[in-house]
JSON list of C-alpha atoms in Angstrom, two decimals:
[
{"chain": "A", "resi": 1, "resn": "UNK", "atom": "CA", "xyz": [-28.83, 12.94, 158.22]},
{"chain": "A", "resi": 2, "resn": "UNK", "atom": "CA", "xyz": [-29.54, 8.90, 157.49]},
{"chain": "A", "resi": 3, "resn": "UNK", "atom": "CA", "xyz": [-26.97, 6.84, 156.82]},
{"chain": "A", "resi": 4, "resn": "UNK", "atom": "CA", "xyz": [-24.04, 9.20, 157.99]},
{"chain": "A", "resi": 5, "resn": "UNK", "atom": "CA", "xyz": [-21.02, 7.29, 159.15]},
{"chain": "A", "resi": 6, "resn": "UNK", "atom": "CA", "xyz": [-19.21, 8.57, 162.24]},
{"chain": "A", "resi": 7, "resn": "UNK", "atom": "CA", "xyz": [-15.35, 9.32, 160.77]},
{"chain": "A", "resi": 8, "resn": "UNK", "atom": "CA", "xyz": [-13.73, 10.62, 164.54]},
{"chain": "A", "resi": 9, "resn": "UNK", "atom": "CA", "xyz": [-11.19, 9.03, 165.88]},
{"chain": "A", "resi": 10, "resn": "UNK", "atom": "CA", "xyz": [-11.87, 7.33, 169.21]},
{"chain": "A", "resi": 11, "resn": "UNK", "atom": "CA", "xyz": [-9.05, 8.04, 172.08]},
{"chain": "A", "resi": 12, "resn": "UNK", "atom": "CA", "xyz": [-9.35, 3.81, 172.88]},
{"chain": "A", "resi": 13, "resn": "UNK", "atom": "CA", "xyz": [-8.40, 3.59, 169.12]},
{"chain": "A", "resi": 14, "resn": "UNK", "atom": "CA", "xyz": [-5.49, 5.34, 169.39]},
{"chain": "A", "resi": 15, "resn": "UNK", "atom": "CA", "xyz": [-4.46, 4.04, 172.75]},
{"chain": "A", "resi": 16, "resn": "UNK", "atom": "CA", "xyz": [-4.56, 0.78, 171.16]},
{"chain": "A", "resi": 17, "resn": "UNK", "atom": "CA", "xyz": [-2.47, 1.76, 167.95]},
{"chain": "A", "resi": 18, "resn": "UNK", "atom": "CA", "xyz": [0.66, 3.27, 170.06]},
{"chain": "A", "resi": 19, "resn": "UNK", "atom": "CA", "xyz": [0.03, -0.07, 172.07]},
{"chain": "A", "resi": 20, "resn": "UNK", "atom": "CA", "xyz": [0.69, -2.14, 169.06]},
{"chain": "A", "resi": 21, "resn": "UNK", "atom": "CA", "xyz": [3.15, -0.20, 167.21]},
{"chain": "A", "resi": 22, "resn": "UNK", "atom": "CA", "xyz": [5.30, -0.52, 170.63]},
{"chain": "A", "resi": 23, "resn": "UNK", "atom": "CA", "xyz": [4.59, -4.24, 170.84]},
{"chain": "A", "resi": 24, "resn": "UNK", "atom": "CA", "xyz": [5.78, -4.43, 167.45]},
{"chain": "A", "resi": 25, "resn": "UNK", "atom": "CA", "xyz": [8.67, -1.93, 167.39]},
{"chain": "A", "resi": 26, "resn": "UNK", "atom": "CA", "xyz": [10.37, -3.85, 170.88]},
{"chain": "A", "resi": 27, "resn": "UNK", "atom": "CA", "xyz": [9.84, -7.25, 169.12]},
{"chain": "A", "resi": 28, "resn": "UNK", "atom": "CA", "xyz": [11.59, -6.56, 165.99]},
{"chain": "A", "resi": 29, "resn": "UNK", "atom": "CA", "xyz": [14.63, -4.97, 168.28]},
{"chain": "A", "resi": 30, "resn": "UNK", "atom": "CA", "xyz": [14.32, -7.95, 170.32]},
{"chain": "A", "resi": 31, "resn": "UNK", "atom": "CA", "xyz": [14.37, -10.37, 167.70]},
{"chain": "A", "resi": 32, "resn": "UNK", "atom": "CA", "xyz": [17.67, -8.72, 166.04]},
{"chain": "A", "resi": 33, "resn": "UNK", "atom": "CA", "xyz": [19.75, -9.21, 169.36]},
{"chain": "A", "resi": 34, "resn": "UNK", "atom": "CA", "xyz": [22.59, -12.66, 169.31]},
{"chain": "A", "resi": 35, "resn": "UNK", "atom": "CA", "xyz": [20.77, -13.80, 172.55]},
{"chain": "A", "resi": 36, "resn": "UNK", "atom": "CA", "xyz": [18.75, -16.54, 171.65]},
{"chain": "A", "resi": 37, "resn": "UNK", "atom": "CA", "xyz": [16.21, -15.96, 174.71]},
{"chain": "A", "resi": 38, "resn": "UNK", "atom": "CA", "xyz": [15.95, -12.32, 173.31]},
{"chain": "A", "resi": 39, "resn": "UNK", "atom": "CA", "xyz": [14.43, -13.36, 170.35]},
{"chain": "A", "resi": 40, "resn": "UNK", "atom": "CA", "xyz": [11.78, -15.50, 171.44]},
{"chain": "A", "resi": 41, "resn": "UNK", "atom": "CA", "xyz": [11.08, -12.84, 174.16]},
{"chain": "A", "resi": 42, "resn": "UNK", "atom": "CA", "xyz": [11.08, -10.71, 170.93]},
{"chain": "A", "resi": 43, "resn": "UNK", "atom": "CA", "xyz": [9.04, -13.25, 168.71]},
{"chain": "A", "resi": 44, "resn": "UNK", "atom": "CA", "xyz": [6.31, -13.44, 171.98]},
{"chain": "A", "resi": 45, "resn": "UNK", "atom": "CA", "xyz": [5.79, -9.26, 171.80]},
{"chain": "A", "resi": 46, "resn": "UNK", "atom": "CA", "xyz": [5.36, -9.85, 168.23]},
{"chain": "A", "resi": 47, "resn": "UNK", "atom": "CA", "xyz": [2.87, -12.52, 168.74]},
{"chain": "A", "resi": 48, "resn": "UNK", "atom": "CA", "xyz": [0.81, -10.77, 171.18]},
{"chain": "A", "resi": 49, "resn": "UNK", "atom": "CA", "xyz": [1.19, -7.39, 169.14]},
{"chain": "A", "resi": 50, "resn": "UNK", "atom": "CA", "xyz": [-0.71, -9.67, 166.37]},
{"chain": "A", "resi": 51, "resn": "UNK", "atom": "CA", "xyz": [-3.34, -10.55, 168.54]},
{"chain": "A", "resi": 52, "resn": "UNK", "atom": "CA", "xyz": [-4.26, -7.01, 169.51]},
{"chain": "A", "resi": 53, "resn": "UNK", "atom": "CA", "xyz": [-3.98, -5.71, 165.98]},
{"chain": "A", "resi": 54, "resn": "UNK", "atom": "CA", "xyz": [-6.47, -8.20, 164.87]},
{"chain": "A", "resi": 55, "resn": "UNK", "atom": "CA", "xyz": [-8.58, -7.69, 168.39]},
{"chain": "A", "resi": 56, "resn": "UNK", "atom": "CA", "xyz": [-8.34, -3.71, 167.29]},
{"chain": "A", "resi": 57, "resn": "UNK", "atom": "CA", "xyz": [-9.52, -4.64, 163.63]},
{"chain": "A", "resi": 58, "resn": "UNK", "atom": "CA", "xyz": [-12.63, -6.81, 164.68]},
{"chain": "A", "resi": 59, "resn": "UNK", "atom": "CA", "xyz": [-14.76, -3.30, 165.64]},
{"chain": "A", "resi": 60, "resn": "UNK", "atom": "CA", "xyz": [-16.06, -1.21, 168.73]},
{"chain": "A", "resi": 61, "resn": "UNK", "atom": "CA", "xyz": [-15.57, -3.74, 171.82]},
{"chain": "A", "resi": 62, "resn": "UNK", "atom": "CA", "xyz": [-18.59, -5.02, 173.39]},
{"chain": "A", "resi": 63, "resn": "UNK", "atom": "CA", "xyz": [-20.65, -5.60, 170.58]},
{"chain": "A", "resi": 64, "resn": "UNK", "atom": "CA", "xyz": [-22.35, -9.01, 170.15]},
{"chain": "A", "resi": 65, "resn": "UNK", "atom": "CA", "xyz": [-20.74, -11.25, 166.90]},
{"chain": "A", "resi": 66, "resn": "UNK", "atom": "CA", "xyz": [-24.04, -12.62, 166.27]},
{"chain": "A", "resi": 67, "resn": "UNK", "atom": "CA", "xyz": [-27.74, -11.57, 166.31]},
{"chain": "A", "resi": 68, "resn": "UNK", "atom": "CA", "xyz": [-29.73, -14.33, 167.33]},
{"chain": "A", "resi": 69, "resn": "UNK", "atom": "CA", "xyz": [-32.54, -13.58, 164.72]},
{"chain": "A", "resi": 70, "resn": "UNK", "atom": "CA", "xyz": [-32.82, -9.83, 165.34]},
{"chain": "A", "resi": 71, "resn": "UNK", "atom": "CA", "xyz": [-32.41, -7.76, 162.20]},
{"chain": "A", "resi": 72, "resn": "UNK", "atom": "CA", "xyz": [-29.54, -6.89, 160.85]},
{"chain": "A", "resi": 73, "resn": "UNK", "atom": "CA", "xyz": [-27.88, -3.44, 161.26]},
{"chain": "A", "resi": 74, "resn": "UNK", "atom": "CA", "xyz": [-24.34, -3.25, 159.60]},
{"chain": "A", "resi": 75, "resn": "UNK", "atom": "CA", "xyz": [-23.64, -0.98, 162.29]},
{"chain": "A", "resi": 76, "resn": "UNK", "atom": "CA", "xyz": [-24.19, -3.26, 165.06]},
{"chain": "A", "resi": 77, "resn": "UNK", "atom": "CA", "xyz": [-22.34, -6.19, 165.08]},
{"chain": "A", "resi": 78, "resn": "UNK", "atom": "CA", "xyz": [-18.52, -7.10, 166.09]},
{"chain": "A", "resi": 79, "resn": "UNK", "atom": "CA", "xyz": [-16.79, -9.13, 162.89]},
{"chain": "A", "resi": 80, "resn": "UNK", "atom": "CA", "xyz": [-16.44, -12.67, 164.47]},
{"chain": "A", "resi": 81, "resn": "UNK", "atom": "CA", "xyz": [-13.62, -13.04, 161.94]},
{"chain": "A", "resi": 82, "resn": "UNK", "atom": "CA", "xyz": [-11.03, -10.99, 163.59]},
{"chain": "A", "resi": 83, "resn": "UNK", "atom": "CA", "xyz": [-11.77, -12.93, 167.05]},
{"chain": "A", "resi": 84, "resn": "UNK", "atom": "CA", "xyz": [-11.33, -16.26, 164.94]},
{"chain": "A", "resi": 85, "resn": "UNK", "atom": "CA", "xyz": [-7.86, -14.50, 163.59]},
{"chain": "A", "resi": 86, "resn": "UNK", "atom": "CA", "xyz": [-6.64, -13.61, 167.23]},
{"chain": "A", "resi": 87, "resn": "UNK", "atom": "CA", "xyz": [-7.84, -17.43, 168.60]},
{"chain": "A", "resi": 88, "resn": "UNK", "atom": "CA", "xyz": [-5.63, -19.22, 165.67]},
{"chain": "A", "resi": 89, "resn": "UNK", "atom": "CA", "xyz": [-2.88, -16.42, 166.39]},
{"chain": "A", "resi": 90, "resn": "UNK", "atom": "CA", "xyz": [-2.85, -17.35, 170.35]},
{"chain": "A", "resi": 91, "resn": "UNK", "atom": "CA", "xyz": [-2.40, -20.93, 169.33]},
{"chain": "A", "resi": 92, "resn": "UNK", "atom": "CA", "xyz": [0.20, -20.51, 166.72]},
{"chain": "A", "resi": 93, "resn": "UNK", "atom": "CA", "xyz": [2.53, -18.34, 168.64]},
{"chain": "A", "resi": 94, "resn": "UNK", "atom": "CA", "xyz": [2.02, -20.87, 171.71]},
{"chain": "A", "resi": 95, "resn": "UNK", "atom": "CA", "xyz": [3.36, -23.77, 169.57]},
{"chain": "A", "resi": 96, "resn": "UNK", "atom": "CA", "xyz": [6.06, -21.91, 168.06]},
{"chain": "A", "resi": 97, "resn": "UNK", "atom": "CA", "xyz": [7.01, -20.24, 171.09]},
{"chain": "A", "resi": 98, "resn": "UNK", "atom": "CA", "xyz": [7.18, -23.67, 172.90]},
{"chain": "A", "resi": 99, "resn": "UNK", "atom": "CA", "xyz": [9.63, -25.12, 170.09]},
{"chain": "A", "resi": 100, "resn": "UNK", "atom": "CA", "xyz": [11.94, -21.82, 169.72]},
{"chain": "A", "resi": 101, "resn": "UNK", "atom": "CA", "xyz": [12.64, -22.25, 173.82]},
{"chain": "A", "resi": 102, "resn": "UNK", "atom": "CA", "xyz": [13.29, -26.31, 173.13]},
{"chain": "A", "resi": 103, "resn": "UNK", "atom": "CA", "xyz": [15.98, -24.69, 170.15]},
{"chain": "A", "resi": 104, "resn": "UNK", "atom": "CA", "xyz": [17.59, -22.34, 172.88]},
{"chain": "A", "resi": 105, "resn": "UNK", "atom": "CA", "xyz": [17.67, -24.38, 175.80]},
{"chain": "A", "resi": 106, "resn": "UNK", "atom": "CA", "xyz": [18.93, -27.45, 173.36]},
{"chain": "A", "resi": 107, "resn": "UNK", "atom": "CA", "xyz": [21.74, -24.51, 172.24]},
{"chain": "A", "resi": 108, "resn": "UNK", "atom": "CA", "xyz": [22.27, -23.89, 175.77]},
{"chain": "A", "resi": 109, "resn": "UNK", "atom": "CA", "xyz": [23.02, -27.35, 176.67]},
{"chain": "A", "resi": 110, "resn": "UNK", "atom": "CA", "xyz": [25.74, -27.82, 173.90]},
{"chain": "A", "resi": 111, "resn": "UNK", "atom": "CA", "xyz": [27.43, -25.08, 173.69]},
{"chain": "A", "resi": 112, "resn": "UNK", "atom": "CA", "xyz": [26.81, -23.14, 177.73]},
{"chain": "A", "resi": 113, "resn": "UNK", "atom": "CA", "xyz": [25.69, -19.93, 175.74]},
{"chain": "A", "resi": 114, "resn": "UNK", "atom": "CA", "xyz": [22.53, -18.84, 174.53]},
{"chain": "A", "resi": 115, "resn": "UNK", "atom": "CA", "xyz": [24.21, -16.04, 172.17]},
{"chain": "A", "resi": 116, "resn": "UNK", "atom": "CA", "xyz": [24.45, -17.12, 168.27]},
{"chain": "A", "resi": 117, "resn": "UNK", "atom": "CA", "xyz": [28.12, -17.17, 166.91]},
{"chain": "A", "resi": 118, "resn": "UNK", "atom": "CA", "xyz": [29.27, -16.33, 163.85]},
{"chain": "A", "resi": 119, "resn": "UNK", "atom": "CA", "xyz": [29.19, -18.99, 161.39]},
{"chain": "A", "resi": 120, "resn": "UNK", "atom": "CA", "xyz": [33.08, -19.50, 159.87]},
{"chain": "A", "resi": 121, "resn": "UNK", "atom": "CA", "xyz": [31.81, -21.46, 156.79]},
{"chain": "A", "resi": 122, "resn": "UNK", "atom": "CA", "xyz": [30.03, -18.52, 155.79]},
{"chain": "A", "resi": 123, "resn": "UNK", "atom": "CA", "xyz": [32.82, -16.16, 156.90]},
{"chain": "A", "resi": 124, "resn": "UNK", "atom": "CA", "xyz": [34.62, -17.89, 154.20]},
{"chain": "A", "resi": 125, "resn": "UNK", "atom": "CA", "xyz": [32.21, -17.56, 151.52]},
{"chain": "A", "resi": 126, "resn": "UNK", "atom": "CA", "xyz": [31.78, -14.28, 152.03]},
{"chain": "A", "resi": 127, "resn": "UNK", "atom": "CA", "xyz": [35.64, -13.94, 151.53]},
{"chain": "A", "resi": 128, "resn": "UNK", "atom": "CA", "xyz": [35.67, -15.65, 148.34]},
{"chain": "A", "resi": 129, "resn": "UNK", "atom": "CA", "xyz": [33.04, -14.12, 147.08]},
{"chain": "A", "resi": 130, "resn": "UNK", "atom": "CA", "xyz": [34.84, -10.21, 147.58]},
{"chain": "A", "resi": 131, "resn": "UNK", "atom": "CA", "xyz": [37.40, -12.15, 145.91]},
{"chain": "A", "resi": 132, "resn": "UNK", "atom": "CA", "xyz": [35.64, -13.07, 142.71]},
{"chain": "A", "resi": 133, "resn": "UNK", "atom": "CA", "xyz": [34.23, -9.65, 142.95]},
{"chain": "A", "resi": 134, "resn": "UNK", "atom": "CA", "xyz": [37.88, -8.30, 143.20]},
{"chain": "A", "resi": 135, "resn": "UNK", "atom": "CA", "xyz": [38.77, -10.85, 140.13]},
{"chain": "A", "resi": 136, "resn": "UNK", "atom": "CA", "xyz": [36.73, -9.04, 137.64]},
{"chain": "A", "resi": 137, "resn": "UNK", "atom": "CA", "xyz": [37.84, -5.71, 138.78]},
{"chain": "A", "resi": 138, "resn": "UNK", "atom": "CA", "xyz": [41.37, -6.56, 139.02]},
{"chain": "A", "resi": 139, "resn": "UNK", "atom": "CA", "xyz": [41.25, -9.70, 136.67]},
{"chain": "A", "resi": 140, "resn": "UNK", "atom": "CA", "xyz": [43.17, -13.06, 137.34]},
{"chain": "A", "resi": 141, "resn": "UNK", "atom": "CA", "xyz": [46.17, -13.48, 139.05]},
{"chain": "A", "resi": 142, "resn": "UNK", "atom": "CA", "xyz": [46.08, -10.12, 140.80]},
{"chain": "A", "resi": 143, "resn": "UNK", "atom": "CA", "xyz": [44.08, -9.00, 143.71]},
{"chain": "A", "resi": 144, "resn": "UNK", "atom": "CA", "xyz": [44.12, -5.74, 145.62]},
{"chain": "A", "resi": 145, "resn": "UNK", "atom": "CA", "xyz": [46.47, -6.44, 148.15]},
{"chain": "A", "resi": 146, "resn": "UNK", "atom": "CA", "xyz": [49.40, -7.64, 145.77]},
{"chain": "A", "resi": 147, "resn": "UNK", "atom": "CA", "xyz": [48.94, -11.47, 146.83]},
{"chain": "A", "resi": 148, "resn": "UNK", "atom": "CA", "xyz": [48.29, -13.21, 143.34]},
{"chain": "A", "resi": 149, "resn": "UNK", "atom": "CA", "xyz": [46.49, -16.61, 143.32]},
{"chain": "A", "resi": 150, "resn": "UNK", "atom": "CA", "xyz": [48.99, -18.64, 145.15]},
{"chain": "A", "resi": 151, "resn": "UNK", "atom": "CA", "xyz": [48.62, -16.34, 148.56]},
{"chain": "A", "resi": 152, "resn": "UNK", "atom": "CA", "xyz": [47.22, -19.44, 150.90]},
{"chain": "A", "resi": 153, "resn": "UNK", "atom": "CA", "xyz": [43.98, -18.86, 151.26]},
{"chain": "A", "resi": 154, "resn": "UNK", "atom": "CA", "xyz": [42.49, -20.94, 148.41]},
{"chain": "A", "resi": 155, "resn": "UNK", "atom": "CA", "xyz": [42.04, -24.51, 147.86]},
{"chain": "A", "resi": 156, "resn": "UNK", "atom": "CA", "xyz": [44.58, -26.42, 146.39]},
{"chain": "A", "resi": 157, "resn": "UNK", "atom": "CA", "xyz": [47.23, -23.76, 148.26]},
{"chain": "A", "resi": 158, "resn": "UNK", "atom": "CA", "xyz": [49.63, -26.77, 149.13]},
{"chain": "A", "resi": 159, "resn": "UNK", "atom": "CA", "xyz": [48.85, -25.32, 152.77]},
{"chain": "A", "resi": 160, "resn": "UNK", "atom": "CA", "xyz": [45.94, -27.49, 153.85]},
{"chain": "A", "resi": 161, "resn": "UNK", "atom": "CA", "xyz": [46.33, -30.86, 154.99]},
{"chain": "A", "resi": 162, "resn": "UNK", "atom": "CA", "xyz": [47.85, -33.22, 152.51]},
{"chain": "A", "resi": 163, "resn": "UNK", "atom": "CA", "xyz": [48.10, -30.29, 150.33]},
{"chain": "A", "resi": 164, "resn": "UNK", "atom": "CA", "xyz": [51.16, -30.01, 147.97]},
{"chain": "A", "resi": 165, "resn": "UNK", "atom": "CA", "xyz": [49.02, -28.28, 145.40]},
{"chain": "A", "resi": 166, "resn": "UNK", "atom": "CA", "xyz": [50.45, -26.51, 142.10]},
{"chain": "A", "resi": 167, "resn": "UNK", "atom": "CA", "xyz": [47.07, -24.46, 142.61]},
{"chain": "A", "resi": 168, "resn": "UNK", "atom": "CA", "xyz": [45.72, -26.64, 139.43]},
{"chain": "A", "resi": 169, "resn": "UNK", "atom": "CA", "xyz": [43.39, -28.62, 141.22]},
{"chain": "A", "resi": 170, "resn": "UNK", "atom": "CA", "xyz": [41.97, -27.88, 144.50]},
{"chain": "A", "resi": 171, "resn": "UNK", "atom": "CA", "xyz": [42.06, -30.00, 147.53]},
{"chain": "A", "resi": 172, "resn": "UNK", "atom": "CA", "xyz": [38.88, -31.30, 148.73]},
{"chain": "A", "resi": 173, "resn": "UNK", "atom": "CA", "xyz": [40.06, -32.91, 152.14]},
{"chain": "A", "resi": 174, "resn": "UNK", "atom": "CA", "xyz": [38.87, -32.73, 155.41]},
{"chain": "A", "resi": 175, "resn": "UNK", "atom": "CA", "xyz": [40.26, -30.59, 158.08]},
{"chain": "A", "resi": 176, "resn": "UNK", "atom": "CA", "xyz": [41.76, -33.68, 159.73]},
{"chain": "A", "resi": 177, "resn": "UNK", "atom": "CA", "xyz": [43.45, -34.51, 156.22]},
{"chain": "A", "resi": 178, "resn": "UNK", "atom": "CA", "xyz": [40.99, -37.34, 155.33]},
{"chain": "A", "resi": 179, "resn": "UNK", "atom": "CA", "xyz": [38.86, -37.35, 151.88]},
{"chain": "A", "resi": 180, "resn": "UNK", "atom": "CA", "xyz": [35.36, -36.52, 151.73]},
{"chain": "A", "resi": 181, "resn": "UNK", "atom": "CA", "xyz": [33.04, -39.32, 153.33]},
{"chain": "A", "resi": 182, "resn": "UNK", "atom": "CA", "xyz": [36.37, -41.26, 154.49]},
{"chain": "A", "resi": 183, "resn": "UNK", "atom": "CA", "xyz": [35.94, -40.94, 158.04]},
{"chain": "A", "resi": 184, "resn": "UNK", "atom": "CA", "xyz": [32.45, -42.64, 158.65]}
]
């Protein structure tokens, strides 16, 4: 038969595809870890699971990219794009990999940890945002717990710094009692 295309599966080709679904599946857990030096260990496996995949994708290894002025067969040559791919890949993940170590040793230095903390200010929006949530179900003045809008958790409480509220208007001072912009 002319023209048939050979359809079986190569043992290299599979080799290659647990390779890179490993390199991918450790950099993904790697990258959801609170150690900052996880994920760009994490964010390097993804980077080099990249670069095979598009290695893999570029054909049978060994073949030449270009002819130099033989004919052409379809079947012969390697894609040259896939090798371009992998080249700008290597060379992306370098730079990025250089400036995510700068971030964690930077974070290092400040703090003397390289794990990523919970951030309070969200924390707190996350709180009043079950509350609005629990406003509509519950509506005004009432929430879940029996604490009604006055329950010291809100701005304009009268429990902040300077506060005094009547829970009309809220309180937008600092934590050190100053207004907005008023310590520069």
């Amino acid at each position: 038969m002319t023209g048939a295309v050979d359809n079986t599966v190569n043992t290299l080709d599979v080799t290659m595809a647990v390779v890179v679904g490993g390199l991918f599946t450790i950099g993904f857990h790697l990258m959801l870890q609170r150690s900052l030096m996880r994920i760009v260990l994490g964010f390097i496996l993804l980077g080099h699971g990249t670069n095979m995949l598009l290695l893999v994708a570029g054909g049978t290894p060994g073949l030449p990219p270009v002819l130099e002025g033989r004919p052409v067969n379809p079947a012969e040559p390697a894609d040259p794009l896939p090798q371009a791919m992998a080249l700008t890949s290597i060379i992306i993940t370098f730079g990025l990999t250089a400036f995510l170590m700068a971030l964690a040793y930077r974070s290092w230095r400040l703090s003397g940890s390289d794990e990523v903390r919970d951030d309070v200010e969200d924390r707190r929006i996350d709180i009043a945002r079950q509350r609005a949530g629990a406003d509509e179900v519950t509506g005004p003045g009432e929430e879940p717990g029996g604490a009604g809008p006055g329950d010291g958790f809100g701005p304009g409480d009268g429990n902040g710094p300077g506060g005094g509220g009547d829970g009309g208007e809220p309180d937008h001072r600092d934590d050190d009692g100053t207004a907005p912009g008023g310590h520069r």
